[in-house]
Amino acid sequence: MTTTSSAQHTRRDFLYVATGAVAAVGAAAAAWPLISQMNPDASTIAAGAPIEVDLTPIAEGQDIKVFWRGKPIYISHRTKKQIDDARAVPVSSLPDPQTDQARVKEGHDQWLVVIGICTHLGCIPIAHEGAYDGFFCPCHGSVYDTSGRIRQGPAPANLPIPPYAFVSDSKIKIG
Amino acid sequence: MSGPSTYQPSHPALQWFEKRLPLIGLIHSSFIAYPTPRNLNYWWTFGGILSFMLGVQIVTGVILAMHYTPHVDHAFNSVEAIVRDVNYGWLLRYLHSNGASMFFIAVYIHMLRGLYYGSYKAPREVLWILGVIIYLLMMATGFMGYVLPWGQMSFWGATVITNLFSAIPYVGESIVTLLWGGYAVGNPTLNRFFSLHYLLPFVIAGVVVLHVWALHVVGQNNPAGVEPKTEKDMVPFTPYATIKDGFGIVCFMIFYAWFVFYIPNYLGDPDNYIQANPGVTPAHIVPEWYYLPFYAILRSIPSKLGGVIAMFSAIIVLAFLPWLDSAKTRSSKYRPLAKQFFWIFVAVCVLLGWLGGKPAEGVYIIAGRVLTFCYFAYFLIVLPILSRIETPRAVPNSIADDVLAKYGKKAGPMAPVILALVLAGGLVMGGAQNARAAEGGPTPPSLSWSFAGPFGTFDRGALQRGYKVYKEVCATCHSMNLVHFRNLADPGGPGFSAAQALAVASDIKVQDGPNDAGDMFERPGRLADKFPAPFPNENAARAANGGAYPPDLSLMAKARNYDRGFPQFIFDFFWQFQEKGPNYIDALLQGYTDPPKDFQLPQGAYYNKYFPGHAIKMPKPISDDQVTYDDGTPQKVENYAKDVATFLMWTAEPHLEARKKLGLQVMIFLIIFAFLMYFTKKKVWANAH
Ligand code: FES
C-alpha cells in the first residue's frame, strides 16, 4: 500500500518536473531571438568591411582622421623629432608600458595609426596638443604622447591600434 | 481583486512589503486563490490565449519598432531590411503580422463563446461592454499596424478607411483632413499611425485590466450558466485553471507556428509587397480578413453615409446585447431555439466575411443585403422575441451537478475542437484570397518546386542557373534594389563563396562619391553594394522600354499571385502551399502566344495568356539557347523560366530555408510540450472530478 502510493508520487513528480523543465527550455529558447536581434544586422556588418587609405597626401608633421566601423582613426605622419621623443622615454616609467616600436609597423616608423577614442570614457582626444605634442583629451585631461601612449591623466591605457596592414608603401588597409 | 486579500506572506520581508503595497496579495487572490467554476470547457481558455497573444504582440512590436523607420521614403525598405538583415528579423516580423490574425481568431471565438453561453447577462454587463471597447481598440490598432509597411494595400486601405469619415455631414471633409494631416494620405499620416499603433496596445492592456477586474468582482460565467452556490462548485485558479489555460495556449501555439513557419504570407495580401504608389490603385481593395464581415456590411448599403452608419452599428449593437436579450436562462445549451439561431448567426458572419472578399457586383450585392439584414435581425428581432416566447429546458441545480452529469458521458476530446477551429478559420481567411476573382484568364499550372513543403530547400543548381538568366536577360531592364552582392554568399542562397560574390561585385561599376575633391566617381562594386539598376533614373528606364517602367524584381515572387478558387485555398492551408508567385512567373515567361482572332491587341503590347488582361508591354524576354548552361541542363525556355522563378523566390524570401528549419524544431518542441502539458493537466484535474 505504502509502496504503491510513493511510486505514484514519484511518477507524478517526474511529470511535473519534466513539464516545468521543458517550459523553462522553451522560454529560454524563445528569448534568444528577442535578444539576438539587438546585435549588428547584416548590413551593418557588411558596412564594417576593411577600408583602404592612401597616405600620399599626408605631409610630414600632419595627420588625418578617417572613420572605420563608426570609429575615428588617426593616421599621423610623424617627424623625426616626434619619433625620437617617443623612443627616448624609459618604457618602465609609463603607466601602460609599451615600446614605440611595438606600436608601429616595422619599416614604416613614421606612420602612427591609432583609434582616436580616449581609453578613459570614450571622448575623442585632439591631435598635436598637450605637454607631449601627442594627443590631449579635453574631457578629463588625459595626455598622450607622440606614440599615442598615456602619460598623464585618468585614462588607464594607451590609445588602441586598429588592425591594419601596408598594402604598398603609400597605402594601408584598415580592418 | 474583490475586497482585501486574506493572503499572509510567510517571510518577514514580504510581510513588511505587503503592509505597504499589497501587490503580492493582489496577485495571489487574482491568479492563485481565485475560485473558478469547475465545469469550464476549453472555450474558456481563449481568455488566457488572448492575454498571451497581447503579450506576444507587445513584445514583438516593441522590438520591430527598434528597426522600423516611419517615413514614407523608408518605411517599406526598413521593413524589408528587418526581414533580410536583422538577426531573426524575419521571425519577429512574421510573429507580429500573423500574431494579429491569431489575436483576432482568438477574440472572435472568445466573443462567440460569450454570446453562446450568455456571458453578457446580469451581473456581467459592464464586463461585456469593456470587452466591446477592447474589440474596437483592437480594430483600430490592427488597421493602423497594417498601414505601417507602406505597401500598396497599406496605402490604399488607409485612404479608403479614413475616407469613411467623409460621410459625416457638414464636417466630414474637415475631419478627414485632420486625420491625414495633409491633403492626402502621406508622411504625417504614417507618422501619427505609427505613434498611435505603438500607444493603443498599452491602452488595450489597461482596459484588459479593467475587464479582468470586472470579471473577478462578478465571477466567471460557466457552460451551465448558473451561479456558483457552494464550495464544491469551485476550484482554485492555480493550479486548475492555470494548467488548463497553459495547455490551451500550447495547442494554440502549434496552430500559430503553422502559419509563422510554413505559410507566413497566407493571410496577407500580395499587393502589400509592392511599395505604396499614390498614382495607381490596386484592382481590388480588400481589408485584412478580420474586417471582412464589416466591410461587406459597409458595401451592401447603397448610400455612403448609410453604409458607414451600418458598419459602425454592427459593432455598437454588441454593447446593447445585455438588454436586447432578456431571457432568464443564460446558456444556449438549455435554449433549443436560441442555440439554432446562434449557429445561423455564426454562418451569417462567415458568409458576410466571404462576401467581403468578393467584388461588389451582381448577385454578391443582393446576398450582401440579405445577410446584412440577417445580421441585424439576430440582435434586434430574434433575440428580443426569443427571450419572450422560448421555453428553455431545465438548467442544472448547481455547477457540481453539471460536472457530475457530464462526467458520466465522457467529455469530448480536444481534436474536434481544433478541427472545427481550423476549418472555420480557413473558410473565413480563404475569403480574402478570392478578392481578385474578376481578373480572369487561365490559372498558371502548379509546378513542383524543391522548396515546397515543410522540408523544402532551394535547389542550388537552379539558383545559380537562375542567377545567370537574371544577369544576362532580366538585369538589362529590371533592377533588384533589395538584394546585395553579399547575399549571393549568404547561407540558404545560391551558395557562392565570398570570393565568387566579390568577383561578381567587382565586375560591376558603381557610382560613388562625392570624394574629397567633391567629384562623383566610378568604382568597382563591393560586397555591401546592391544590385544596381540598369538605368540612371526612372525616366531613362521608361524611355528605353516604350514608356513602361520595368518593376523591381526583388519581391516579384511575393508580390504576384493568381486566384486559386474554392476549395483550393483550404487545401493550401494544409498543404502549406505558397508557390503562387513562382508558378505565376514561370507561366508568364512561357505564356506568350499569338492573340486569338477576336482579341484587340493594343499598339506596342504583346499577347500573354497568363497576364491579367492578356496585353503585356514586355516583349517575350527569352528564347531557347539564349543563355549558356554549363551543367548540361537543356537550354530551353521552360528551364530558363523555372530557374529564374526559383532565383526570384530566393530574392523575395532569402531566409526561406532558415524559416522551415527552425519551424521543424519549434513544431517538435511544441508537440512534446503539448503532450506533457496534457498529462500534467490530467493529473492535476484528477482530484477535482
Ligand atoms: S574621456 Fe578622455 S579623459 Fe575622460
Coordinates of C-alpha atoms in Angstrom, one line a residue, chain B residues 7-371:
Chain B
Y7 CA -3.2 36.3 1.9
Q8 CA -0.4 36.5 4.5
P9 CA 3.1 36.1 3.2
S10 CA 5.3 33.9 5.4
H11 CA 8.6 35.7 5.0
P12 CA 9.0 38.7 7.3
A13 CA 10.5 40.8 4.4
L14 CA 7.5 40.0 2.2
Q15 CA 5.1 40.8 5.1
W16 CA 6.8 44.2 5.5
F17 CA 6.3 44.9 1.8
E18 CA 2.7 43.6 1.8
K19 CA 1.7 46.0 4.6
R20 CA 2.9 48.9 2.4
L21 CA 1.8 47.7 -1.0
P22 CA -0.4 44.6 -1.1
L23 CA 0.7 43.7 -4.6
I24 CA 1.6 40.0 -3.8
G25 CA -1.8 39.6 -2.1
L26 CA -3.5 41.1 -5.2
I27 CA -1.7 38.7 -7.5
H28 CA -2.4 35.8 -5.1
S29 CA -6.1 36.5 -4.8
S30 CA -6.5 37.1 -8.6
F31 CA -4.5 34.3 -10.1
I32 CA -3.9 31.7 -7.4
A33 CA -6.6 31.5 -4.9
Y34 CA -9.3 33.0 -7.2
P35 CA -12.1 30.5 -7.3
T36 CA -13.1 29.3 -10.8
P37 CA -16.1 27.2 -11.8
R38 CA -15.3 23.6 -12.1
N39 CA -17.2 23.0 -15.3
L40 CA -15.4 25.4 -17.6
N41 CA -14.8 23.9 -21.0
Y42 CA -11.9 24.7 -23.5
W43 CA -13.8 27.6 -25.0
W44 CA -12.9 29.4 -21.8
T45 CA -9.2 29.1 -22.4
F46 CA -9.4 31.7 -25.1
G47 CA -9.3 34.4 -22.4
G48 CA -5.8 33.1 -21.4
I49 CA -4.8 32.8 -25.1
L50 CA -5.8 36.4 -25.6
S51 CA -3.6 37.6 -22.8
F52 CA -0.8 35.5 -24.2
M53 CA -1.3 37.0 -27.7
L54 CA -1.4 40.5 -26.3
G55 CA 2.0 39.9 -24.7
V56 CA 3.4 38.4 -27.9
Q57 CA 2.2 41.4 -29.9
I58 CA 3.6 43.9 -27.5
V59 CA 7.0 42.2 -27.2
T60 CA 7.5 41.6 -30.9
G61 CA 6.1 45.1 -31.7
V62 CA 8.4 46.9 -29.3
I63 CA 11.3 45.1 -31.0
L64 CA 10.2 45.7 -34.5
A65 CA 9.9 49.4 -33.7
M66 CA 13.6 49.4 -32.9
H67 CA 14.3 48.7 -36.5
Y68 CA 11.4 50.4 -38.3
T69 CA 11.5 53.9 -39.8
P70 CA 8.1 55.7 -40.0
H71 CA 8.8 57.7 -43.1
V72 CA 7.2 57.4 -46.5
D73 CA 10.6 57.1 -48.2
H74 CA 12.0 54.5 -45.9
A75 CA 9.1 52.6 -44.3
F76 CA 8.8 49.9 -47.0
N77 CA 12.6 49.3 -47.2
S78 CA 13.0 49.3 -43.5
V79 CA 10.5 46.5 -43.2
E80 CA 12.4 44.6 -45.9
A81 CA 15.7 45.3 -44.1
I82 CA 14.2 43.8 -40.9
V83 CA 13.2 40.7 -42.8
R84 CA 16.5 40.3 -44.6
D85 CA 19.3 41.7 -42.4
V86 CA 18.2 41.9 -38.8
N87 CA 19.1 38.8 -36.8
Y88 CA 15.8 36.7 -36.6
G89 CA 14.1 39.8 -38.1
W90 CA 12.0 37.6 -40.4
L91 CA 10.8 35.6 -37.4
L92 CA 9.9 38.7 -35.4
R93 CA 8.0 40.2 -38.3
Y94 CA 6.1 37.0 -39.2
L95 CA 5.3 36.5 -35.5
H96 CA 3.9 40.0 -35.3
S97 CA 2.0 40.1 -38.6
N98 CA 0.5 36.6 -38.2
G99 CA 0.0 37.3 -34.5
A100 CA -2.5 40.0 -35.4
S101 CA -4.6 37.3 -37.2
M102 CA -4.2 34.9 -34.3
F103 CA -5.3 37.7 -31.9
F104 CA -8.5 38.2 -33.9
I105 CA -9.2 34.5 -34.3
A106 CA -9.0 34.2 -30.5
V107 CA -11.1 37.2 -29.9
Y108 CA -13.8 36.1 -32.2
I109 CA -14.0 32.7 -30.5
H110 CA -14.0 34.5 -27.2
M111 CA -16.8 36.7 -28.2
L112 CA -18.9 33.9 -29.8
R113 CA -18.4 31.9 -26.6
G114 CA -19.8 34.9 -24.6
L115 CA -22.7 35.1 -27.0
Y116 CA -23.5 31.3 -26.8
Y117 CA -23.3 31.0 -23.0
G118 CA -24.9 34.4 -22.3
S119 CA -21.8 35.8 -20.6
Y120 CA -23.1 39.3 -21.2
K121 CA -26.2 38.8 -18.9
A122 CA -26.5 40.4 -15.4
P123 CA -24.4 40.8 -13.5
R124 CA -21.7 40.9 -16.2
E125 CA -23.0 43.8 -18.4
V126 CA -20.0 46.1 -17.6
L127 CA -17.6 43.2 -18.2
W128 CA -19.2 42.7 -21.6
I129 CA -19.1 46.4 -22.6
L130 CA -15.5 46.6 -21.6
G131 CA -14.9 43.7 -23.9
V132 CA -16.6 45.6 -26.8
I133 CA -14.3 48.5 -26.1
I134 CA -11.3 46.3 -26.3
Y135 CA -12.5 44.9 -29.6
L136 CA -12.9 48.4 -31.0
L137 CA -9.4 49.3 -29.8
M138 CA -8.1 46.2 -31.4
M139 CA -9.7 47.0 -34.7
A140 CA -8.1 50.5 -34.7
T141 CA -4.7 49.1 -33.7
G142 CA -4.8 46.4 -36.3
F143 CA -5.8 48.8 -39.0
M144 CA -3.0 51.3 -38.2
G145 CA -0.5 48.5 -38.0
Y146 CA -1.4 47.3 -41.4
V147 CA -0.6 50.7 -42.8
L148 CA 2.9 50.8 -41.5
P149 CA 4.7 48.6 -44.0
W150 CA 3.6 51.2 -46.6
G151 CA 2.7 48.8 -49.3
Q152 CA 0.0 49.3 -51.9
M153 CA -2.7 47.8 -49.7
S154 CA -1.5 49.8 -46.7
F155 CA -1.7 53.0 -48.6
W156 CA -5.0 52.4 -50.3
G157 CA -6.5 50.7 -47.2
A158 CA -5.6 53.9 -45.3
T159 CA -7.1 56.1 -48.0
V160 CA -10.4 54.1 -48.1
I161 CA -10.9 53.7 -44.4
T162 CA -10.1 57.3 -43.5
N163 CA -12.4 58.4 -46.2
L164 CA -15.2 56.7 -44.4
F165 CA -15.3 59.7 -42.1
S166 CA -16.0 62.0 -45.0
A167 CA -19.6 60.6 -44.9
I168 CA -20.3 62.6 -41.8
P169 CA -22.5 65.5 -42.9
Y170 CA -21.0 69.1 -43.0
V171 CA -17.7 68.3 -41.1
G172 CA -16.7 65.1 -42.8
E173 CA -14.1 66.6 -45.2
S174 CA -12.5 68.6 -42.4
I175 CA -12.3 65.5 -40.2
V176 CA -10.6 63.5 -42.9
T177 CA -8.1 66.3 -43.5
L178 CA -7.5 66.3 -39.7
L179 CA -6.9 62.6 -39.7
W180 CA -4.4 62.8 -42.6
G181 CA -2.6 65.9 -41.5
G182 CA -2.4 66.8 -45.2
Y183 CA -4.3 66.8 -48.4
A184 CA -3.9 63.1 -48.9
V185 CA -2.6 60.1 -47.0
G186 CA 1.1 60.9 -46.7
N187 CA 4.0 61.2 -44.3
P188 CA 2.2 62.9 -41.5
T189 CA -0.5 60.2 -41.7
L190 CA 2.2 57.4 -41.5
N191 CA 3.9 59.2 -38.6
R192 CA 0.8 59.5 -36.5
F193 CA -0.4 56.0 -37.3
F194 CA 3.0 54.7 -36.0
S195 CA 2.7 56.7 -32.8
L196 CA -0.9 55.5 -32.2
H197 CA -0.1 51.9 -33.2
Y198 CA 2.5 51.9 -30.5
L199 CA 0.3 53.6 -28.0
L200 CA -3.0 51.7 -28.4
P201 CA -1.8 48.3 -27.2
F202 CA -1.0 49.8 -23.9
V203 CA -4.5 51.3 -23.8
I204 CA -5.8 47.9 -24.6
A205 CA -3.7 46.4 -21.8
G206 CA -5.2 49.0 -19.4
V207 CA -8.8 48.1 -20.5
V208 CA -7.9 44.4 -20.2
V209 CA -7.0 45.1 -16.5
L210 CA -10.5 46.6 -16.0
H211 CA -12.0 43.7 -17.9
V212 CA -10.2 41.2 -15.6
W213 CA -11.1 43.3 -12.6
A214 CA -14.7 43.3 -13.5
L215 CA -14.5 39.6 -14.1
H216 CA -13.1 39.0 -10.7
V217 CA -15.8 41.0 -9.0
V218 CA -18.7 39.2 -10.6
G219 CA -17.0 35.8 -11.1
Q220 CA -16.7 33.8 -14.2
N221 CA -19.8 32.6 -16.1
N222 CA -19.7 28.9 -17.0
P223 CA -21.3 26.5 -19.5
A224 CA -24.2 25.7 -17.3
G225 CA -24.9 29.4 -16.8
V226 CA -25.8 29.0 -13.1
E227 CA -24.1 31.0 -10.4
P228 CA -21.9 29.0 -8.0
K229 CA -23.6 28.1 -4.8
T230 CA -21.2 26.1 -2.7
E231 CA -17.5 25.5 -2.2
K232 CA -18.0 22.3 -4.2
D233 CA -18.8 24.3 -7.4
M234 CA -15.4 25.9 -7.5
V235 CA -11.7 25.1 -7.8
P236 CA -8.8 27.5 -7.1
F237 CA -7.4 29.2 -10.2
T238 CA -3.9 27.7 -9.6
P239 CA -3.2 25.0 -10.4
Y240 CA -6.5 24.1 -12.1
A241 CA -7.2 27.0 -14.5
T242 CA -3.5 27.8 -14.8
I243 CA -2.6 24.4 -16.2
K244 CA -5.7 24.1 -18.3
D245 CA -5.1 27.6 -19.9
G246 CA -1.5 26.6 -20.3
F247 CA -2.4 23.5 -22.2
G248 CA -4.8 25.6 -24.4
I249 CA -2.1 28.1 -25.1
V250 CA 0.4 25.5 -26.2
C251 CA -2.2 24.0 -28.6
F252 CA -2.9 27.4 -29.9
M253 CA 0.8 28.0 -30.4
I254 CA 1.0 24.9 -32.6
F255 CA -1.7 26.5 -34.8
Y256 CA 0.1 29.8 -34.7
A257 CA 3.5 28.3 -35.6
W258 CA 2.0 26.6 -38.6
F259 CA 1.3 30.0 -40.1
V260 CA 4.5 31.7 -39.0
F261 CA 6.9 28.9 -40.2
Y262 CA 5.1 27.4 -43.1
I263 CA 2.6 29.8 -44.6
P264 CA 3.6 33.2 -43.3
N265 CA 2.0 35.1 -46.2
Y266 CA -1.2 33.0 -46.5
L267 CA -3.2 35.7 -44.7
G268 CA -1.5 38.7 -46.2
D269 CA -2.3 40.4 -49.5
P270 CA 0.5 40.1 -52.2
D271 CA -0.2 43.7 -53.2
N272 CA 1.4 44.8 -49.9
Y273 CA 4.8 43.6 -51.2
I274 CA 4.6 46.4 -53.8
Q275 CA 5.7 49.7 -52.4
A276 CA 2.9 52.3 -51.9
N277 CA 2.2 54.2 -55.1
P278 CA -0.2 57.1 -54.7
G279 CA -0.7 57.1 -58.5
V280 CA -2.1 53.6 -59.0
T281 CA -4.9 51.9 -57.2
P282 CA -4.9 48.1 -56.9
A283 CA -7.6 46.3 -58.8
H284 CA -9.4 45.4 -55.6
I285 CA -9.0 47.0 -52.2
V286 CA -9.6 44.3 -49.5
P287 CA -9.1 44.8 -45.8
E288 CA -7.5 42.1 -43.7
W289 CA -9.7 39.1 -43.3
Y290 CA -10.8 40.0 -39.8
Y291 CA -12.6 43.1 -41.0
L292 CA -14.3 41.4 -44.0
P293 CA -17.8 40.9 -42.5
F294 CA -18.0 44.6 -41.6
Y295 CA -16.6 45.6 -45.0
A296 CA -19.4 43.6 -46.6
I297 CA -22.0 45.4 -44.5
L298 CA -20.5 48.7 -45.5
R299 CA -20.7 47.9 -49.2
S300 CA -24.2 46.4 -49.1
I301 CA -25.8 49.8 -48.2
P302 CA -26.2 51.9 -51.3
S303 CA -25.7 55.2 -49.6
K304 CA -22.3 56.4 -48.4
L305 CA -23.5 57.7 -45.0
G306 CA -25.8 54.8 -44.6
G307 CA -23.1 52.3 -45.2
V308 CA -20.8 53.9 -42.7
I309 CA -23.6 54.0 -40.1
A310 CA -24.5 50.4 -40.7
M311 CA -20.9 49.3 -40.3
F312 CA -20.3 51.1 -37.0
S313 CA -23.7 50.0 -35.8
A314 CA -22.8 46.4 -36.5
I315 CA -20.2 46.7 -33.7
I316 CA -22.0 49.1 -31.4
V317 CA -25.1 46.8 -31.3
L318 CA -23.0 44.3 -29.4
A319 CA -22.8 46.7 -26.4
F320 CA -26.6 46.6 -26.1
L321 CA -26.8 42.9 -26.1
P322 CA -27.4 42.6 -22.4
W323 CA -30.7 44.5 -22.8
L324 CA -31.7 43.1 -26.2
D325 CA -31.7 39.6 -24.9
S326 CA -33.7 39.5 -21.7
A327 CA -34.1 35.7 -21.4
K328 CA -33.7 34.4 -17.8
T329 CA -31.7 31.3 -18.9
R330 CA -28.1 32.2 -19.7
S331 CA -26.6 29.3 -21.5
S332 CA -27.8 28.4 -25.0
K333 CA -27.2 24.8 -24.0
Y334 CA -30.6 25.0 -22.4
R335 CA -32.3 27.2 -25.0
P336 CA -33.2 25.0 -28.0
L337 CA -34.2 27.8 -30.3
A338 CA -31.5 30.3 -29.3
K339 CA -28.9 27.5 -29.9
Q340 CA -30.1 27.1 -33.5
F341 CA -30.3 30.8 -34.2
F342 CA -26.8 31.2 -32.7
W343 CA -25.3 28.8 -35.3
I344 CA -27.3 30.5 -38.1
F345 CA -25.8 33.8 -36.9
V346 CA -22.2 32.3 -37.0
A347 CA -22.9 31.1 -40.5
V348 CA -24.2 34.6 -41.4
C349 CA -20.9 36.1 -40.1
V350 CA -18.8 33.7 -42.0
L351 CA -20.7 34.3 -45.2
L352 CA -20.5 38.0 -44.8
G353 CA -16.7 37.6 -44.4
W354 CA -16.6 35.6 -47.6
L355 CA -18.7 38.3 -49.4
G356 CA -16.4 41.0 -48.1
G357 CA -13.6 39.4 -50.2
K358 CA -15.7 39.3 -53.3
P359 CA -16.0 42.1 -55.8
A360 CA -19.2 44.2 -55.1
E361 CA -21.1 43.2 -58.2
G362 CA -24.2 41.3 -59.3
V363 CA -25.5 38.6 -57.1
Y364 CA -22.9 39.4 -54.4
I365 CA -24.6 42.7 -53.7
I366 CA -28.0 41.1 -53.2
A367 CA -26.6 38.4 -51.0
G368 CA -24.8 41.1 -49.0
R369 CA -28.0 42.9 -48.4
V370 CA -29.9 39.8 -47.3
L371 CA -27.1 38.8 -44.9

